[in-house]
Coordinates of N, CA and C in Angstrom, one line a residue:
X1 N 118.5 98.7 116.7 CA 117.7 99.5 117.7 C 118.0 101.0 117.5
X2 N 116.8 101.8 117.6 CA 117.1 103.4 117.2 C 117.7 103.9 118.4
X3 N 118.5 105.3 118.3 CA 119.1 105.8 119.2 C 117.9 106.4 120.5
X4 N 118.7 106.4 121.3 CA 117.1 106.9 122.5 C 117.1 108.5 121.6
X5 N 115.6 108.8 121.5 CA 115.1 109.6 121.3 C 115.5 111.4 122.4
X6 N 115.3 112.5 121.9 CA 115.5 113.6 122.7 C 114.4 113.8 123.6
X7 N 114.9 114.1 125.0 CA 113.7 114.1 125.9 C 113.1 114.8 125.6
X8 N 113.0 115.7 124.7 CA 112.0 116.7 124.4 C 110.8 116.4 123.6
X9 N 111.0 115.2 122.8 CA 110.2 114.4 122.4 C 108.9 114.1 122.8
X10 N 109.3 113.6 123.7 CA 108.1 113.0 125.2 C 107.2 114.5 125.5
X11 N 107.6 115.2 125.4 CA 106.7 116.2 125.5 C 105.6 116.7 125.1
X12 N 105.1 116.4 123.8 CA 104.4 116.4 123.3 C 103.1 115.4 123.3
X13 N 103.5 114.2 124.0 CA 103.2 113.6 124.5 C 101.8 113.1 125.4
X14 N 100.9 113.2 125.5 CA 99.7 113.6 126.5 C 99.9 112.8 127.8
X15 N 100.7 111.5 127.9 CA 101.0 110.7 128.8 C 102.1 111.5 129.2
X16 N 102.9 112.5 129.0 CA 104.0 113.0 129.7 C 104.0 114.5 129.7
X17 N 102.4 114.9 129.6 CA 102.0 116.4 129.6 C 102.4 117.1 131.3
X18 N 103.2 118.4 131.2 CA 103.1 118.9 132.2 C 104.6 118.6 132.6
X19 N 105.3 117.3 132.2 CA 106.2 116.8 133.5 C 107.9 118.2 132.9
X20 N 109.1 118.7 133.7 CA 109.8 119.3 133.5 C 110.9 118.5 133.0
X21 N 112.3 119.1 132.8 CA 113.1 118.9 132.0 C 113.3 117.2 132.5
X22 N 113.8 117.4 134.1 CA 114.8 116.3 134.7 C 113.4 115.0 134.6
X23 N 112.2 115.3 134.9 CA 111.1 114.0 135.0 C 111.3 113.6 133.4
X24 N 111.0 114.2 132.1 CA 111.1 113.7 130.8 C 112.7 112.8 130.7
X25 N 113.8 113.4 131.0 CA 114.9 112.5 131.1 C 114.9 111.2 131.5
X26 N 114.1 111.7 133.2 CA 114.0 110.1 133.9 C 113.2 109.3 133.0
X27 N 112.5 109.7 132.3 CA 111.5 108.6 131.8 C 112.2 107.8 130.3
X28 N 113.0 108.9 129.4 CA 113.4 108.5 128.1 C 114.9 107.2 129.0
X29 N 115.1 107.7 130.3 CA 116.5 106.7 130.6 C 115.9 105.5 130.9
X30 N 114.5 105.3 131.2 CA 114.2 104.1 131.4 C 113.4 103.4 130.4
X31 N 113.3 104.0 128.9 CA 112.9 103.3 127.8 C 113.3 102.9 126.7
X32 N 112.6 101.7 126.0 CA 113.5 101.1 125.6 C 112.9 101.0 124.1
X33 N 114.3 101.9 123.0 CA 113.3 102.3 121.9 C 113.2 100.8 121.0
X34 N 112.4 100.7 119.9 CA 112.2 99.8 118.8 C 111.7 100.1 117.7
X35 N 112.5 99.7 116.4 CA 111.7 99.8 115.2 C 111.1 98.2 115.0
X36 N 109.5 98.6 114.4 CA 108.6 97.6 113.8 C 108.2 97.5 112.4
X37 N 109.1 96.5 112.3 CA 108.5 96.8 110.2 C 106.6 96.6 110.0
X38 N 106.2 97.3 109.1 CA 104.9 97.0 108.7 C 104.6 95.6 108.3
X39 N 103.4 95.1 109.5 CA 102.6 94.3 109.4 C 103.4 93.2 110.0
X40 N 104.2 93.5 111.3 CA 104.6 92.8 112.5 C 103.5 93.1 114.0
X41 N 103.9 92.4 114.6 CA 103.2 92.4 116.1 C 104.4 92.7 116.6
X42 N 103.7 94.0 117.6 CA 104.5 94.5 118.6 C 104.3 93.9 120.4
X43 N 102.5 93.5 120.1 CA 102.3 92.4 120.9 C 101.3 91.7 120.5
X44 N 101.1 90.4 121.5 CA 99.7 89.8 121.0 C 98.4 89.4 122.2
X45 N 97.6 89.3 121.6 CA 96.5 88.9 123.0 C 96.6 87.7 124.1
X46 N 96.8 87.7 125.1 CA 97.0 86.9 125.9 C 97.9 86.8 126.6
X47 N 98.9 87.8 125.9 CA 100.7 87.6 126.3 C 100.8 88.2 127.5
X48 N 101.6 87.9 128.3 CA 101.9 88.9 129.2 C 102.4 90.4 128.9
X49 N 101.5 91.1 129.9 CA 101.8 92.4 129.5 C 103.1 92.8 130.4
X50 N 104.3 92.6 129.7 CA 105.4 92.8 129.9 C 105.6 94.3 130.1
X51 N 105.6 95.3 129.3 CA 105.3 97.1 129.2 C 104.6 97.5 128.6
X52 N 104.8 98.7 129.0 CA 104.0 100.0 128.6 C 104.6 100.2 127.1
X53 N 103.6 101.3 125.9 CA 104.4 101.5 124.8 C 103.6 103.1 124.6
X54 N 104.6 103.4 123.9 CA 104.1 105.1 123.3 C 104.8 105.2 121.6
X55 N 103.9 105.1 121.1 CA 104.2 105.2 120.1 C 105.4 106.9 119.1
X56 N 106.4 106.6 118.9 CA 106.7 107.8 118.6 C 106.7 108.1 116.7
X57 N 106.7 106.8 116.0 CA 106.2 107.3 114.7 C 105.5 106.5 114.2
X58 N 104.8 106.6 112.8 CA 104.0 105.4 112.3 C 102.7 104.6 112.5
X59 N 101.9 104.2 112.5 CA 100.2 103.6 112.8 C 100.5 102.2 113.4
X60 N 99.5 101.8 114.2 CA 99.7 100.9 115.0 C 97.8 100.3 115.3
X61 N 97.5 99.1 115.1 CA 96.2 98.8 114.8 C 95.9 97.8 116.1
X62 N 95.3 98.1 116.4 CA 94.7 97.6 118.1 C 93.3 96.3 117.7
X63 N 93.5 95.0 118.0 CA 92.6 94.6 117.0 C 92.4 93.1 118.0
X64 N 91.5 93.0 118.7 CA 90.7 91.9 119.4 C 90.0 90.6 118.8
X65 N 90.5 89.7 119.1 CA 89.8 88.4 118.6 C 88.9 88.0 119.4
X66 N 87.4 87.2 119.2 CA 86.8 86.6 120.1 C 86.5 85.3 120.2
X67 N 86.1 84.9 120.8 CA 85.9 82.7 121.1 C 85.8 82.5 119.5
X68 N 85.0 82.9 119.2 CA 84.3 82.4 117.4 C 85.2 83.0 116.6
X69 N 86.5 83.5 116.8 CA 87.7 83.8 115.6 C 87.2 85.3 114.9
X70 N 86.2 85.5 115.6 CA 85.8 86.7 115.2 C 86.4 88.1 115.5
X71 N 86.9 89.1 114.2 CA 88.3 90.1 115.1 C 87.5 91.8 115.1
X72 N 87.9 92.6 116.0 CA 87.4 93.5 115.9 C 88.5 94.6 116.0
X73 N 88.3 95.4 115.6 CA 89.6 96.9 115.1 C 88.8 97.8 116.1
X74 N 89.8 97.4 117.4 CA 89.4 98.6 118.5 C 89.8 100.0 118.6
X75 N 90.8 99.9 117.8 CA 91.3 101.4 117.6 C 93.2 101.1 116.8
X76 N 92.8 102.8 116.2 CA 94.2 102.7 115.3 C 95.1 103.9 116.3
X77 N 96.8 103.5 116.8 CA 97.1 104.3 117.6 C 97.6 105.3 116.2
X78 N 98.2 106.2 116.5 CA 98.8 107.4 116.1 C 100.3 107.6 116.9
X79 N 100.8 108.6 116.1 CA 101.9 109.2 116.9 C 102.0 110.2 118.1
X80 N 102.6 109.6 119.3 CA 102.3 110.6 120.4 C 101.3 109.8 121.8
X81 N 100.8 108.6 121.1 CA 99.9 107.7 121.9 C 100.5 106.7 122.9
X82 N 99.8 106.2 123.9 CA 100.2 105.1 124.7 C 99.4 104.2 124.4
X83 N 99.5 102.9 124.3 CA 99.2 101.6 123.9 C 99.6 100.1 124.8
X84 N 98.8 99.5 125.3 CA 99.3 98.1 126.1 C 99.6 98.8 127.7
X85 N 99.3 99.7 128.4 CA 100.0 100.3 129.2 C 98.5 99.7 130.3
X86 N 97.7 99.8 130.2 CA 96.5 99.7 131.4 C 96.7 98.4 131.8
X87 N 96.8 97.3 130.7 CA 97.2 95.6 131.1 C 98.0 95.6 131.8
X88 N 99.1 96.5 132.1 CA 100.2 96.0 133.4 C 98.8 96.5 134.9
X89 N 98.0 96.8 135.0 CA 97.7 97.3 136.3 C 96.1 96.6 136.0
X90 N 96.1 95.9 134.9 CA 95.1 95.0 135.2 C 95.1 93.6 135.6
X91 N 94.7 92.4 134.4 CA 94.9 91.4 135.1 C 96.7 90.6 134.4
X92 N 97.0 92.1 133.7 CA 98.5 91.1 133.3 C 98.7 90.6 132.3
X93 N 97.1 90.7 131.2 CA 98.0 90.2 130.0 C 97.4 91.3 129.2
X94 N 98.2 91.3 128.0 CA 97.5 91.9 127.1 C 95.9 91.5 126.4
X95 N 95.2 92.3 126.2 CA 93.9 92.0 126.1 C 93.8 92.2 123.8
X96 N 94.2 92.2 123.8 CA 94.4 92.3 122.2 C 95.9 92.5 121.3
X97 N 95.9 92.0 120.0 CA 97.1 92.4 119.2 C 97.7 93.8 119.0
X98 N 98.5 93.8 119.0 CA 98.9 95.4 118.5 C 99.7 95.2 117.3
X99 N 99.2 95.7 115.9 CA 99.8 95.3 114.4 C 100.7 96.7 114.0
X100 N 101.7 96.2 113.5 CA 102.5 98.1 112.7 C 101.7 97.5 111.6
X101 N 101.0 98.9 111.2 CA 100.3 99.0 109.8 C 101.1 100.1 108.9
X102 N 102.3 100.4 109.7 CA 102.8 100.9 109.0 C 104.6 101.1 109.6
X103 N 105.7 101.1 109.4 CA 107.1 101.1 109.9 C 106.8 102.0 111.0
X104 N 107.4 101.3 111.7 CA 106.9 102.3 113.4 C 108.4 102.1 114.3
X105 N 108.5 103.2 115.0 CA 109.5 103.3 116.2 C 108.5 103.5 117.4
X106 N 109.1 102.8 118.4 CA 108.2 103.2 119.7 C 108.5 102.8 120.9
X107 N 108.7 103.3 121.7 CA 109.4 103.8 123.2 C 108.6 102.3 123.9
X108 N 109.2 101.9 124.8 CA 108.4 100.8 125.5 C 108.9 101.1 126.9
X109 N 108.5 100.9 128.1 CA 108.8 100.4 129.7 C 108.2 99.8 130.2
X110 N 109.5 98.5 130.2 CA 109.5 97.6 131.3 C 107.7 98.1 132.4
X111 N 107.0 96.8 132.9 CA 106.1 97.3 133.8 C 107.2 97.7 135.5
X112 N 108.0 97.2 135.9 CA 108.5 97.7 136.6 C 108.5 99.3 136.4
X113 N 109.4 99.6 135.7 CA 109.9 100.6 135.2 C 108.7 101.6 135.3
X114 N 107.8 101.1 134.7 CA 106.5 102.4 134.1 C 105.8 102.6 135.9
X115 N 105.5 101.4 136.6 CA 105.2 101.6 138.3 C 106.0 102.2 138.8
X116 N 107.5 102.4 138.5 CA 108.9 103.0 139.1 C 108.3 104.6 138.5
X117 N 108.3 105.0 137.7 CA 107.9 106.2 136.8 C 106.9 106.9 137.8
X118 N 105.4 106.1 137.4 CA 104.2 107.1 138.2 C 104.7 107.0 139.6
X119 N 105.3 106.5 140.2 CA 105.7 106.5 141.9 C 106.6 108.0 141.6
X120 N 107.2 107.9 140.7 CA 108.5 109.4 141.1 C 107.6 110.4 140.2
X121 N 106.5 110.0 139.3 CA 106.2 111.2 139.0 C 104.8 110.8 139.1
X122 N 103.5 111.5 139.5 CA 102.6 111.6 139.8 C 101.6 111.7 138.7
X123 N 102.3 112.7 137.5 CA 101.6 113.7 137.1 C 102.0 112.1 135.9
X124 N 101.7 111.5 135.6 CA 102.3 110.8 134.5 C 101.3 109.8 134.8
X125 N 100.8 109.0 136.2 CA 99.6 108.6 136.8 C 98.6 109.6 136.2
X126 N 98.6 110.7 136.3 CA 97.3 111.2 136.2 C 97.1 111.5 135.0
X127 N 98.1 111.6 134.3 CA 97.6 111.4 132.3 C 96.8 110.1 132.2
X128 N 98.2 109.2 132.4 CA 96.9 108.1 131.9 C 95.9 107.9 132.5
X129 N 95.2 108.2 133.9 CA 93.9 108.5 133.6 C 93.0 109.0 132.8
X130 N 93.8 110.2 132.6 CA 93.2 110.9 131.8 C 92.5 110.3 130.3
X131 N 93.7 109.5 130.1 CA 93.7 109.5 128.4 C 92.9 108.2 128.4
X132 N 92.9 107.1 129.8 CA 91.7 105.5 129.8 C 90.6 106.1 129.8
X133 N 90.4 107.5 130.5 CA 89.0 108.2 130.5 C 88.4 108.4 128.8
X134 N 89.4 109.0 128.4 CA 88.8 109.3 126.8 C 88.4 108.2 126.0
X135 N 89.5 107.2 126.4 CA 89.3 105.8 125.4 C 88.1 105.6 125.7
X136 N 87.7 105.5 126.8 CA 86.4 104.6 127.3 C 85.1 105.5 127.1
X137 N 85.1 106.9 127.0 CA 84.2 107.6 126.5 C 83.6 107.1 124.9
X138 N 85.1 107.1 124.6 CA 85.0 106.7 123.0 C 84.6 105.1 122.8
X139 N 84.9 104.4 122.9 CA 84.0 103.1 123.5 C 82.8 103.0 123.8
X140 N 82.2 103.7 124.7 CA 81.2 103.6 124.9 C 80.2 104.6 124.0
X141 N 80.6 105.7 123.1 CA 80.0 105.9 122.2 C 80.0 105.0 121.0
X142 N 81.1 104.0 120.8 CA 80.6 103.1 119.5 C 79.4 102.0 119.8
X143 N 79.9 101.7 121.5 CA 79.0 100.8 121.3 C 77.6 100.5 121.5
X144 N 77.5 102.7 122.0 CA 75.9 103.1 121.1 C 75.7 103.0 120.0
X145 N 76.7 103.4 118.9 CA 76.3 103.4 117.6 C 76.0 102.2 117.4
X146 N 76.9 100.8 117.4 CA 76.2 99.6 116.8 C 74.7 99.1 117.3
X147 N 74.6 99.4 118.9 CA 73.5 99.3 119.5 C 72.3 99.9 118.6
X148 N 72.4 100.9 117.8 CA 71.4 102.2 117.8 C 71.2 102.5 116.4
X149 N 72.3 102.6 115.3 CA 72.2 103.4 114.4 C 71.9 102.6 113.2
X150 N 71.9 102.6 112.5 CA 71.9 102.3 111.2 C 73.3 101.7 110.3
X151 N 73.7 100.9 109.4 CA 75.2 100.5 109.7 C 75.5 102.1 108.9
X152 N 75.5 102.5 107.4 CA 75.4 103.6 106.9 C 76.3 104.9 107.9
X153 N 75.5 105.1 109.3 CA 76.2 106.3 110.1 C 76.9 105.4 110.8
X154 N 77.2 104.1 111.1 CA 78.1 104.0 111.9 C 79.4 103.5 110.9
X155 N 79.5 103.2 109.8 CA 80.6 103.8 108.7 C 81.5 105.0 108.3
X156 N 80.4 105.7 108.9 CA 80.1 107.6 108.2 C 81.2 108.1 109.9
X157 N 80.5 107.3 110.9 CA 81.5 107.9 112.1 C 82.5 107.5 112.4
X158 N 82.7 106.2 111.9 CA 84.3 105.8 112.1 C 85.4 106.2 111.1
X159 N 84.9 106.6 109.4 CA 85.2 107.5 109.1 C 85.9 108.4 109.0
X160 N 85.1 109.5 109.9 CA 85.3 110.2 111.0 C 85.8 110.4 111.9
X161 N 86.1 109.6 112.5 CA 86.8 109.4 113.6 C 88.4 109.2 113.0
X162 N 88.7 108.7 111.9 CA 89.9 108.5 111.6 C 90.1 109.7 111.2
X163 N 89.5 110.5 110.6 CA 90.0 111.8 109.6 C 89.9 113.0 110.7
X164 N 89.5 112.6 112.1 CA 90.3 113.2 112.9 C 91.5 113.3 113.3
X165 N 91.8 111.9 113.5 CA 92.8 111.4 114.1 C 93.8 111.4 112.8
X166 N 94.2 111.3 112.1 CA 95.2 110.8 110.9 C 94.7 111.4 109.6
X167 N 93.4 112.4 109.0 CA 92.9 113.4 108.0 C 94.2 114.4 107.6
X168 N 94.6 114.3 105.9 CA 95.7 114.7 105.4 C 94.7 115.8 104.0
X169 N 95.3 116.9 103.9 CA 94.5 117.6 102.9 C 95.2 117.2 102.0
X170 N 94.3 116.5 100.7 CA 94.9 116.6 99.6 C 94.3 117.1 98.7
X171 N 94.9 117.3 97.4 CA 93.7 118.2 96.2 C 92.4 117.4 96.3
X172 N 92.1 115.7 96.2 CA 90.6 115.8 96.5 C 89.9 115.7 97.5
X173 N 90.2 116.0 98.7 CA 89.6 116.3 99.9 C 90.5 116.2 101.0
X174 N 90.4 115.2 101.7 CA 90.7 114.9 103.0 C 91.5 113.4 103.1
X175 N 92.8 112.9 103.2 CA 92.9 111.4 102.7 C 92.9 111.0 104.2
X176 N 92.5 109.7 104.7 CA 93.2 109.2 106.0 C 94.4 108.7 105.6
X177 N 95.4 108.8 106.5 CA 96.7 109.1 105.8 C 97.4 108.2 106.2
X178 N 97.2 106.5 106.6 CA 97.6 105.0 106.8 C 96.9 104.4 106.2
X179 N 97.1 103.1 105.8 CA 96.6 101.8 104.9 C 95.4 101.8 105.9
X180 N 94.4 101.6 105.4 CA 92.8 101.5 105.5 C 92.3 100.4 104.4
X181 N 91.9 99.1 105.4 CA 91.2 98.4 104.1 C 90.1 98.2 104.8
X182 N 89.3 97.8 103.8 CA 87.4 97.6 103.8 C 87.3 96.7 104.8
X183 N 88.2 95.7 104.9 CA 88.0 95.0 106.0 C 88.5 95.5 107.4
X184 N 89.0 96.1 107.2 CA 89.0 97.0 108.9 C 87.8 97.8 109.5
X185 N 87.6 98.1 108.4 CA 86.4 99.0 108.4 C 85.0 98.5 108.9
X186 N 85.1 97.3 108.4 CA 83.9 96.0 108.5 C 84.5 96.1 110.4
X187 N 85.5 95.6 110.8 CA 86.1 95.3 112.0 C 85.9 96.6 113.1
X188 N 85.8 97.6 112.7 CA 85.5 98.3 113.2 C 84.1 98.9 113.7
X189 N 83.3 98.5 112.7 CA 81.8 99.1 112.5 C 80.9 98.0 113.2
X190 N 81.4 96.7 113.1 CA 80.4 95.4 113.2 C 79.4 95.0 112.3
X191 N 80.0 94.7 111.6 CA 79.2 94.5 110.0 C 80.1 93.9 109.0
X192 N 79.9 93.5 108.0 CA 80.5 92.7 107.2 C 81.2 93.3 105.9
X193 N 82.7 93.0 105.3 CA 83.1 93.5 104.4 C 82.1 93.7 103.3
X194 N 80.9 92.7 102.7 CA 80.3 93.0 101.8 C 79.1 94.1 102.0
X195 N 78.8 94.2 103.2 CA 78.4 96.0 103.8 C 79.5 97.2 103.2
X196 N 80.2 97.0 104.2 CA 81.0 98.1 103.8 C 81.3 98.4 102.4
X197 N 81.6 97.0 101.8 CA 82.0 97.7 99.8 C 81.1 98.3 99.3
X198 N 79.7 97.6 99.4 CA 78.2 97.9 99.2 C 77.9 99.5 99.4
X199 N 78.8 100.0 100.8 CA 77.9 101.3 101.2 C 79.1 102.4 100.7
X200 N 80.3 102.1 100.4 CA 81.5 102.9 100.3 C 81.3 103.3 98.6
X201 N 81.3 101.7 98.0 CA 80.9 102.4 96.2 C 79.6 103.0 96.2
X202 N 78.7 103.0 96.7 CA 77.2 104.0 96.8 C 77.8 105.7 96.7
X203 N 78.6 105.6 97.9 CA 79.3 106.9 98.3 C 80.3 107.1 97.4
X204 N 80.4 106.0 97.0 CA 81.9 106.9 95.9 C 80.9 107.5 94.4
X205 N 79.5 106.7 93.9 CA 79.3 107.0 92.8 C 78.4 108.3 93.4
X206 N 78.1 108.6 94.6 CA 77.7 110.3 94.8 C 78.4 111.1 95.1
X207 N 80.0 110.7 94.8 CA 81.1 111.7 95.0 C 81.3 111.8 96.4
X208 N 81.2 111.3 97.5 CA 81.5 111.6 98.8 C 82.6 111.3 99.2
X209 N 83.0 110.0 98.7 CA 84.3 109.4 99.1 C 84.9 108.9 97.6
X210 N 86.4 108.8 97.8 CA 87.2 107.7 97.1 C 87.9 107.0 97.7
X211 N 87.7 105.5 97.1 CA 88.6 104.5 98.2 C 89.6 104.0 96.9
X212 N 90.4 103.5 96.8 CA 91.6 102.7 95.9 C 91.9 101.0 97.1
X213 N 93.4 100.7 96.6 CA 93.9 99.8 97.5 C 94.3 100.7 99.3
X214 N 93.6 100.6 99.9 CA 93.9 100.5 101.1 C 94.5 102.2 101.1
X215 N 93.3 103.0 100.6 CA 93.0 104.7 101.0 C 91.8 105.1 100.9
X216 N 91.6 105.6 101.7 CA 90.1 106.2 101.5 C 90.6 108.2 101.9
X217 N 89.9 108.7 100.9 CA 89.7 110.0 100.6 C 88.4 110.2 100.7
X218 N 88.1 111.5 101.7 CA 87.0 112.5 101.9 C 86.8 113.3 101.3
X219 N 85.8 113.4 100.0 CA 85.8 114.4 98.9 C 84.8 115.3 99.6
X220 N 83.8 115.0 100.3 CA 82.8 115.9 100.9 C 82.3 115.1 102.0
X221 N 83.5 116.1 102.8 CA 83.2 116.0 104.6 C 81.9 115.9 105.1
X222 N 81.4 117.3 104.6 CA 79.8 117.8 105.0 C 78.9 116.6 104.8
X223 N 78.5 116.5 103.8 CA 78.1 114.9 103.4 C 78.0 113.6 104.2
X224 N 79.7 113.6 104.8 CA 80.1 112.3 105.8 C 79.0 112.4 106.7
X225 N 78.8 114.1 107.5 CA 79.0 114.5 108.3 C 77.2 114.7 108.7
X226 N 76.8 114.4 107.7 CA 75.2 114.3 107.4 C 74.6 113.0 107.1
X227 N 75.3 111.8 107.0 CA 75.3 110.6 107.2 C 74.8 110.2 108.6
X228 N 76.3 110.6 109.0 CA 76.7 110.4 110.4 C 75.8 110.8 111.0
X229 N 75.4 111.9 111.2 CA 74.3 112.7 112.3 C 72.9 112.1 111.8
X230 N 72.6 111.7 110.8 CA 70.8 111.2 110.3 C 70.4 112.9 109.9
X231 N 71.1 113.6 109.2 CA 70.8 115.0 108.9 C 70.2 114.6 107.0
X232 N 69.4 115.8 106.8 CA 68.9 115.6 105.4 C 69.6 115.8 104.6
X233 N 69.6 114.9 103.6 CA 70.7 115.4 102.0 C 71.3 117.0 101.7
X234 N 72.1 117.2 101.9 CA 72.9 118.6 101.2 C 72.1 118.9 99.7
X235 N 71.6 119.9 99.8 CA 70.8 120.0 98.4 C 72.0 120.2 97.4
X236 N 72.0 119.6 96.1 CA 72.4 120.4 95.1 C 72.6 122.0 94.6
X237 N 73.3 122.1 94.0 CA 73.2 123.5 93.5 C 72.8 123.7 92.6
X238 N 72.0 124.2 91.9 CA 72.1 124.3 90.5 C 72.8 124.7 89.6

């Protein structure tokens, strides 16, 4: 087990935005750290949602199964994120897996403990509003895109959405910067791995992207970014 982390940690935090010296203490004394080797479960669907989690290093892949075995990649956490935390104040269990996609450390509390927390601190209630508000924004813009788009932009925005979230400059563009395979990608978009390879090598032989084993690189953002929107081809230069 890792050592508890410095309350100062938590700070950075969006779930512990705002709170002062002595509230960040109270919260690191009541969590309980863990390392996850890559490509363990930190939880699984159905389980009881025992605690809250905040991720403090490493990628973490949020990934829903349905009646027909069919899986979907609801979202990849990041460092600094909360994860499994809404199921304590819903119906109790966890509603999907949570996979390390990559060696991860990450703070957990007890559901006691996390109800003990927003009762002494308020302001820790009103993040995670905050931050179920964004998720669900973000939600409900994907599931205009599958509703609406073309699969092409809804590739082009998930994309996107990662090279937000986890986008690393390297000499050829932009890499997402955790293992990314085509089948997530498929899992994410609602569409099938043989889509996605189909539309990714198109994009790699116009130079937009490079993919290898489980990386994808952004050689020309703009491009993505003209996909994504239904905007017209970037002319050449001569």
């Amino acid at each position: 087990m890792p050592p508890p982390p410095d309350p100062a940690l938590l700070r950075g935090m969006p779930l512990f935005a705002g709170l002062g010296a002595d509230a960040l203490a109270d919260a690191v004394g009541l969590a309980r750290p863990r390392l996850h080797p890559r490509g363990t479960a930190i939880f699984t669907q159905g389980e009881p949602a025992a605690a809250g989690h905040a991720l403090i290093d490493g990628r973490v892949k949020i990934v829903q199964t349905g009646p027909d075995g069919q899986q979907v990649v609801m979202r990849f956490i990041g460092p600094g994120e909360m994860f499994g935390t809404l199921a304590i104040f819903t119906d109790g269990l966890y509603p999907a897996d949570a996979v390390a996609v990559a060696d991860c450390v990450e703070l957990s509390w007890p559901a006691a403990a996390m109800t003990e927390l927003m009762d002494r601190h308020p302001m820790i209630a009103r993040n995670a509003l905050s931050i179920i508000g964004g998720r669900l924004r973000e939600l409900q813009n994907r599931l205009r895109e599958v509703a609406t788009e073309r699969v092409e932009r809804r590739i082009a925005h998930a994309l996107l959405r990662l090279v937000r979230q986890a986008g690393r400059r390297v000499e050829a563009g932009v890499e997402i910067d955790f293992p990314l395979s085509r089948q997530d990608v498929a899992e994410m978009t609602g569409t099938t791995l043989h889509t996605v390879s189909r539309t990714l090598s198109a994009w790699e032989s116009q130079g937009i992207v490079e993919s290898g084993r489980q990386q994808v690189v952004i050689r020309k953002p703009h491009a993505l970014v003209a996909i994504a929107e239904d905007l017209p081809p970037v002319p050449k230069r001569e």
